[in-house]
Short mmCIF file of C-alpha atoms in Angstrom, two decimals:
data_model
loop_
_atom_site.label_atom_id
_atom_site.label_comp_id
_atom_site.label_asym_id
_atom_site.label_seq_id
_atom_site.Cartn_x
_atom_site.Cartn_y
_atom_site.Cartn_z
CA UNK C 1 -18.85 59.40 29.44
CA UNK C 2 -21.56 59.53 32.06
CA UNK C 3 -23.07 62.31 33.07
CA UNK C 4 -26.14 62.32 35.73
CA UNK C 5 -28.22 65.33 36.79
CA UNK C 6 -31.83 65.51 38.03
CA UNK C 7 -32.64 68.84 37.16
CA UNK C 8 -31.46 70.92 33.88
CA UNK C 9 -27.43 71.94 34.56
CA UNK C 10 -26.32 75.01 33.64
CA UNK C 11 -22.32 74.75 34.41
CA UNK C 12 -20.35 71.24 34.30
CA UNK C 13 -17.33 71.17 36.18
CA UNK C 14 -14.68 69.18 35.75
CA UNK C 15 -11.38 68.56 38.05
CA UNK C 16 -8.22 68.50 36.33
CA UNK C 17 -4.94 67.94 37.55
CA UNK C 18 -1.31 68.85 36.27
CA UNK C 19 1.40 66.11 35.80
CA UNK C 20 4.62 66.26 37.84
CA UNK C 21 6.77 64.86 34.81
CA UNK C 22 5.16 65.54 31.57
CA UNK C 23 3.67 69.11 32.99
CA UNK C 24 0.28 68.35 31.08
CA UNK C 25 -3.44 68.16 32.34
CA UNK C 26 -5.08 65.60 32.90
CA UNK C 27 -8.79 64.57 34.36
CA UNK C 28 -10.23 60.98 35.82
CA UNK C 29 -13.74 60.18 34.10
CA UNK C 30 -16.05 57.60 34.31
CA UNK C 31 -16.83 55.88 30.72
CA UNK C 32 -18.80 53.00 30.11
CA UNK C 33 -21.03 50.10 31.08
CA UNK C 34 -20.07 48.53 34.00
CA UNK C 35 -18.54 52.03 34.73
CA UNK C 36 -14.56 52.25 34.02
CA UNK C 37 -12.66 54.86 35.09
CA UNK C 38 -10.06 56.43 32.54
CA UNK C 39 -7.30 59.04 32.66
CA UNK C 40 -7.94 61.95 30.23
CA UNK C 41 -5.23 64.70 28.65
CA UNK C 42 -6.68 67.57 28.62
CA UNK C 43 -6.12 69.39 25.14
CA UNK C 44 -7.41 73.01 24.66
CA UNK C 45 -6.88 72.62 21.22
CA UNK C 46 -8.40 68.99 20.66
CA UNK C 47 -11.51 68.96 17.94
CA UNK C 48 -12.84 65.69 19.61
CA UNK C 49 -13.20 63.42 22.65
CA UNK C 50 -10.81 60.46 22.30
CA UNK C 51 -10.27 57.06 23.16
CA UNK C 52 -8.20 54.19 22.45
CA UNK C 53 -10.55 51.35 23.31
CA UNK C 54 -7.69 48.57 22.61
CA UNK C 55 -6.11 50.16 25.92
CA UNK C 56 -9.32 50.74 27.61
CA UNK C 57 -11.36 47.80 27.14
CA UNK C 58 -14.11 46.50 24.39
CA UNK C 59 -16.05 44.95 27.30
CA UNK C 60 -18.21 47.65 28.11
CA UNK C 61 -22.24 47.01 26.93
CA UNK C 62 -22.47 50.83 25.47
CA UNK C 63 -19.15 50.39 22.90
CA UNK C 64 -19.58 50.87 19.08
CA UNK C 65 -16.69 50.50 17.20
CA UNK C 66 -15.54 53.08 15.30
CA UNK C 67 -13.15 52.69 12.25
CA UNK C 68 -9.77 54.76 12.35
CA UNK C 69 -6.15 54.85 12.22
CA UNK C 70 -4.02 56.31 14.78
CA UNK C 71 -0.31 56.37 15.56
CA UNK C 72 0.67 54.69 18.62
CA UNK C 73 4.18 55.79 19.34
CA UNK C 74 2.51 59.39 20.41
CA UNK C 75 1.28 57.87 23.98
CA UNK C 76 4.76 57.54 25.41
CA UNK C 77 5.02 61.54 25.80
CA UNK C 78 1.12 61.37 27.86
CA UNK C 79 1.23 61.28 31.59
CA UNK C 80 1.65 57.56 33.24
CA UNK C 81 -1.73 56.16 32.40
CA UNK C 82 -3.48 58.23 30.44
CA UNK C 83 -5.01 56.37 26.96
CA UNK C 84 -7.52 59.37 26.10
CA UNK C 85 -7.84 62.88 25.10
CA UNK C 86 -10.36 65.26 26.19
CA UNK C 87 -10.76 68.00 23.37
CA UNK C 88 -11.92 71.34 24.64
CA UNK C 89 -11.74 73.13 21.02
CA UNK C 90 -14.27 74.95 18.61
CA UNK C 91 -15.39 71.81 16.92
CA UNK C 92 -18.51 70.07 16.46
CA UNK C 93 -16.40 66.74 17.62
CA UNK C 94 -15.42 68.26 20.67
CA UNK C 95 -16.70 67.06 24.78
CA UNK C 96 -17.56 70.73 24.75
CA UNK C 97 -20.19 71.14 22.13
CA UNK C 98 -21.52 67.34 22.73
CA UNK C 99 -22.26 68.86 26.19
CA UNK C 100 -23.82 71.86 24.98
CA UNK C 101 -26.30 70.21 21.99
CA UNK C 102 -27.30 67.11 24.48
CA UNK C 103 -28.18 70.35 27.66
CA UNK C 104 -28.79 73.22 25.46
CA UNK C 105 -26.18 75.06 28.02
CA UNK C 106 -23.95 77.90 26.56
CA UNK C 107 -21.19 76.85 24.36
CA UNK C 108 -18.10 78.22 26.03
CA UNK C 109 -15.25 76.66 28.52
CA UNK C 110 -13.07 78.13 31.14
CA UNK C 111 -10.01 76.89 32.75
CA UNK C 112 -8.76 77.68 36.19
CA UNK C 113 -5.63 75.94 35.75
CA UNK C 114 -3.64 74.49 38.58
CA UNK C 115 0.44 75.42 39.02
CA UNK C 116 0.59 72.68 41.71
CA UNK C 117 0.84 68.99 40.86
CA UNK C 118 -0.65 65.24 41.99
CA UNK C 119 -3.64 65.84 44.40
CA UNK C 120 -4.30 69.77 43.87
CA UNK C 121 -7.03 69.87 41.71
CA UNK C 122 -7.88 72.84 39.37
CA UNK C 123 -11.44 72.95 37.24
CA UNK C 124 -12.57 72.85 33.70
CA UNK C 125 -16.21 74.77 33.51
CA UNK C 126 -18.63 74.38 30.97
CA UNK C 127 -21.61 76.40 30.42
CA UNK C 128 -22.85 79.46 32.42
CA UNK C 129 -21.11 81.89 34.43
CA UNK C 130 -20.82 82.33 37.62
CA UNK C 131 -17.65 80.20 38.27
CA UNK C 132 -16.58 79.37 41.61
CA UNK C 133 -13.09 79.92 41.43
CA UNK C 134 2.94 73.41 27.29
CA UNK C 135 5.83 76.43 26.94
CA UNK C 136 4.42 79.08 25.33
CA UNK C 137 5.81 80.32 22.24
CA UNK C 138 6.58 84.09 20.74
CA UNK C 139 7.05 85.18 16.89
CA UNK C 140 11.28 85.59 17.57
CA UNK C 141 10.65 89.60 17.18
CA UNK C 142 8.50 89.78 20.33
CA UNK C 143 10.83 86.99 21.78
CA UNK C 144 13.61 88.98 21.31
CA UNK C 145 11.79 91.81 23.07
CA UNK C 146 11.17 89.88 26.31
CA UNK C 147 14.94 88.38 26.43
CA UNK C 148 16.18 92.39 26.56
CA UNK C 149 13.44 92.85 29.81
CA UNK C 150 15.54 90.41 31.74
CA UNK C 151 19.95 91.99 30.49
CA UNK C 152 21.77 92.24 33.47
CA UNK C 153 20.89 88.81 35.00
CA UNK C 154 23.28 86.12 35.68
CA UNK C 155 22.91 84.20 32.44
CA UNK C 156 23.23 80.52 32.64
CA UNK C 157 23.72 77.33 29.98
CA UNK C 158 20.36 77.11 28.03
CA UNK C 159 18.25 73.77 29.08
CA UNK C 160 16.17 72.23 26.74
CA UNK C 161 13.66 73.43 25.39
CA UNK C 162 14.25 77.27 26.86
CA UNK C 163 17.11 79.11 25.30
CA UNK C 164 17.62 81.67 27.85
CA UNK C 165 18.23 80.63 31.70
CA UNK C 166 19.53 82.81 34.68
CA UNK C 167 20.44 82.08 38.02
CA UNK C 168 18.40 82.14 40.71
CA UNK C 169 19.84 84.48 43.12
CA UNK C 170 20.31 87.43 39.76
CA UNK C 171 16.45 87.94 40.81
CA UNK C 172 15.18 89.92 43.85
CA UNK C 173 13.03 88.76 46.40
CA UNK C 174 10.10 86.44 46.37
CA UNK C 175 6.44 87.32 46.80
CA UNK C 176 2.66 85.86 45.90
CA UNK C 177 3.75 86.20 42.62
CA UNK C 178 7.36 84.88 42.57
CA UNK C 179 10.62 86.35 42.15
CA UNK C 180 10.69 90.47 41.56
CA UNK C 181 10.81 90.08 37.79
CA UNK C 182 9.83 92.45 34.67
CA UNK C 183 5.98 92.09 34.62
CA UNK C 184 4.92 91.59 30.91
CA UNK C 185 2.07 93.02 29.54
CA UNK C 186 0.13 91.74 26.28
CA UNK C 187 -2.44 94.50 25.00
CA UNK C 188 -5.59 92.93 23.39
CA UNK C 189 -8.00 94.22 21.53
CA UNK C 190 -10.28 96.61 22.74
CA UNK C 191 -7.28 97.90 25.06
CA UNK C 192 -7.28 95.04 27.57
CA UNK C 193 -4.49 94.39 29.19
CA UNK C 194 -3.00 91.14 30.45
CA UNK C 195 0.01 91.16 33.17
CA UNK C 196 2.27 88.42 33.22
CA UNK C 197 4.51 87.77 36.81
CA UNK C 198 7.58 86.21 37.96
CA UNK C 199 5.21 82.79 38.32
CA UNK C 200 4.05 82.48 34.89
CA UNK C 201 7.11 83.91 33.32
CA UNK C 202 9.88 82.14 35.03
CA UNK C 203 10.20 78.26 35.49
CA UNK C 204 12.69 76.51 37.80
CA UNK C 205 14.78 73.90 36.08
CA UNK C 206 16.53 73.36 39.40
CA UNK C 207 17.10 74.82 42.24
CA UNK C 208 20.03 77.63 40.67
CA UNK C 209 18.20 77.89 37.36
CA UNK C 210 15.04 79.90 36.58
CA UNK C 211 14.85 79.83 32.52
CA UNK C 212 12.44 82.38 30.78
CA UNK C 213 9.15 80.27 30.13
CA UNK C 214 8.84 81.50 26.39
CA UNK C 215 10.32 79.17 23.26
CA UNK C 216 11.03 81.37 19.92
CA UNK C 217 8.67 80.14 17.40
CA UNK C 218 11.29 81.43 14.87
CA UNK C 219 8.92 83.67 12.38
CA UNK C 220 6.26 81.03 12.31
CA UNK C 221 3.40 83.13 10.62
CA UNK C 222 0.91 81.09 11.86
CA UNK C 223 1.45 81.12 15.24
CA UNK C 224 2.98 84.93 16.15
CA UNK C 225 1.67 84.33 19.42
CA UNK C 226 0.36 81.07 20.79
CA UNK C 227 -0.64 81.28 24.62
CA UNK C 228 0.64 78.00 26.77
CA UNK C 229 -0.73 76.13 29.62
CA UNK C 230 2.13 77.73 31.82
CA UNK C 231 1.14 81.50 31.87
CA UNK C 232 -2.75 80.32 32.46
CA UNK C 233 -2.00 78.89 35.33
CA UNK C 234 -3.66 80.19 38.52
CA UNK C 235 -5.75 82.44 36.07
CA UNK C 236 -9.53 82.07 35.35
CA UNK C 237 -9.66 82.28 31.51
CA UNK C 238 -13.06 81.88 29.15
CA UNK C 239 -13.47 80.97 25.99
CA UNK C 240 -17.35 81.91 24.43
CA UNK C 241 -17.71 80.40 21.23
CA UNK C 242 -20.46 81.71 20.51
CA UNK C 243 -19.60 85.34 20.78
CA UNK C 244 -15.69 84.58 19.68
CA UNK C 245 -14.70 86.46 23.10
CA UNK C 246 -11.91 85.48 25.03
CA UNK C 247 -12.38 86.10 28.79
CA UNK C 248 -9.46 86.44 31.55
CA UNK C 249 -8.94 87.07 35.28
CA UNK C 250 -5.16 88.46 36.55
CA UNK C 251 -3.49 86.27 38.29
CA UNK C 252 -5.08 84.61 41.55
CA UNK C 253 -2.20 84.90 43.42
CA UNK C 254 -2.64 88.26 43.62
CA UNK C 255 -5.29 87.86 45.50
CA UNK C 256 -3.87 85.38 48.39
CA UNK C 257 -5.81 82.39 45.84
CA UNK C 258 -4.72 79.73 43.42
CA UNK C 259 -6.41 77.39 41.44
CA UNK C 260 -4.91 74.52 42.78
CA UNK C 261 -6.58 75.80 46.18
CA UNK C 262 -10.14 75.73 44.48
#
C-alpha cells in the first residue's frame, strides 16, 4: 500500500464507504507497482492487512509471495469487488500498527462511520488527534431488557436476522435523530454515558417495518456485549491502544452533522 508524504504525518486518513447490499465498509487503495487500485473491507476486528493476490494480480514489481491457506467460499458475503481486508485491530499484523512503527505516529484509530451508502464517504483516522469530523449483539438478559423499552408497539413478523420488528407508523414523529423512540443508554466505566437514538437503534427493513437493530447473542459469555458497525454510525469513536481507552462522541446528528457529510 502506498503511502507518500513530504514532511513527518501525524494523522492518516482514510475514506471509507458503506455498502448498499452487504451493509459493510469498505475503502479504495492503491497497492503495488505499476499502482493497482483494490477494494478493501474494512474489519475493526481484523489482526492483519489482507490480500488475495490470485484475485489481484502477481504482476506487480514489489510482490513477495507469501505461503498460506485460506478459504475461498467466504468472499461471496464481501461487497461486489472487494478481494482484501483492511484490519484495524490490536495486533502487531494489523495496517494500524504497520503505520505507526514505519511513522512513529500514535497507535490508536478512530472511525467516523458513514449511515449513508455509494458516494458518501465517512473516514478512518490514524494517529493524532485533532480529527476533522454488522447488527450488534446483547447477552439475551440485557436483550430482553431493550425488547420491554419498545411493549406497546405494533409488533410485526420477525425478518431475518432481527427477532423483534414493529411497524412503522407504532412510532412518533421523525427528527435528526429518527423516529421518537426509547433512547438507550450504556454506562461505562468511569460513569460515562453513551445514548443510543431512534437512528442507531431502529433499522428499516421496508418501508412498514422498523426491526430493533440488536440480535440476542443467547448467553454467549464471551461476548455479553459486542458493539456493531450500526450504532457507530454518524459517531466519532477512538480506540488508543496504547492507553487501552476507548473514546466516543454522541451522535452527530445531533448536531445538524453526519459522517457521511464529512
Amino acid at each position: 500500500m502506498m503511502i507518500t508524504q513530504k514532511s513527518k504525518p501525524h494523522t492518516f486518513v482514510i475514506p471509507i464507504f458503506k455498502d448498499n447490499k452487504t451493509y459493510l465498509y469498505y475503502t479504495n487503495r492503491t497497492v503495488g507497482q505499476p499502482p493497482l487500485v483494490v477494494k478493501l473491507v474494512v474489519e475493526l476486528g481484523g489482526s492483519a492487512l489482507f490480500f488475495q493476490c490470485d484475485r489481484i494480480s502477481y504482476n506487480s514489481t514489489t510482490y513477495t509471495h507469501v505461503l498460506c491457506v485460506f478459504e475461498d467460499s467466504g468472499w461471496s458475503d464481501l461487497p461486489n469487488g472487494a478481494n482484501s481486508i483492511l484490519g484495524l485491530a490490536d495486533s502487531s499484523m494489523s495496517f494500524v500498527k504497520s503505520v505507526e512503527s514505519s511513522y512513529k505516529i500514535p497507535f490508536k484509530v478512530a472511525l467516523c462511520l458513514p449511515s449513508k451508502p455509494k458516494n458518501n464517504s465517512g473516514s478512518v483516522y490514524i494517529g493524532s488527534r485533532p480529527y476533522l469530523l454488522p447488527p450488534d449483539h446483547r447477552d439475551t438478559s440485557i436483550y430482553r431488557a431493550l425488547v420491554k423499552a419498545f411493549v406497546g408497539k405494533a409488533q410485526r413478523k420477525a425478518v431475518y436476522p432481527f427477532r423483534d420488528c414493529f411497524s412503522y407508523k407504532s412510532f412518533g414523529g421523525k427528527s435528526l435523530l429518527g423516529k421518537k423512540t426509547p433512547v438507550i443508554s450504556f454506562v461505562l466505566g468511569g460513569g460515562a454515558k453513551w445514548d443510543i437514538y431512534g437512528t442507531n437503534s431502529l433499522v428499516m427493513v421496508n418501508k412498514t417495518i422498523m426491526c430493533l437493530a440488536f440480535v440476542d447473542a443467547r448467553n454467549d459469555p464471551r461476548f455479553p456485549i459486542e458493539m456493531g458497525g450500526y450504532q457507530m454510525e454518524d459517531h466519532l469513536v477512538e480506540f488508543d491502544f496504547e492507553a487501552s481507552t476507548f473514546s466516543f462522541t454522541s451522535s452527530l446528528l445531533r448536531h445538524n452533522a453526519s459522517c457521511s457529510r464529512m
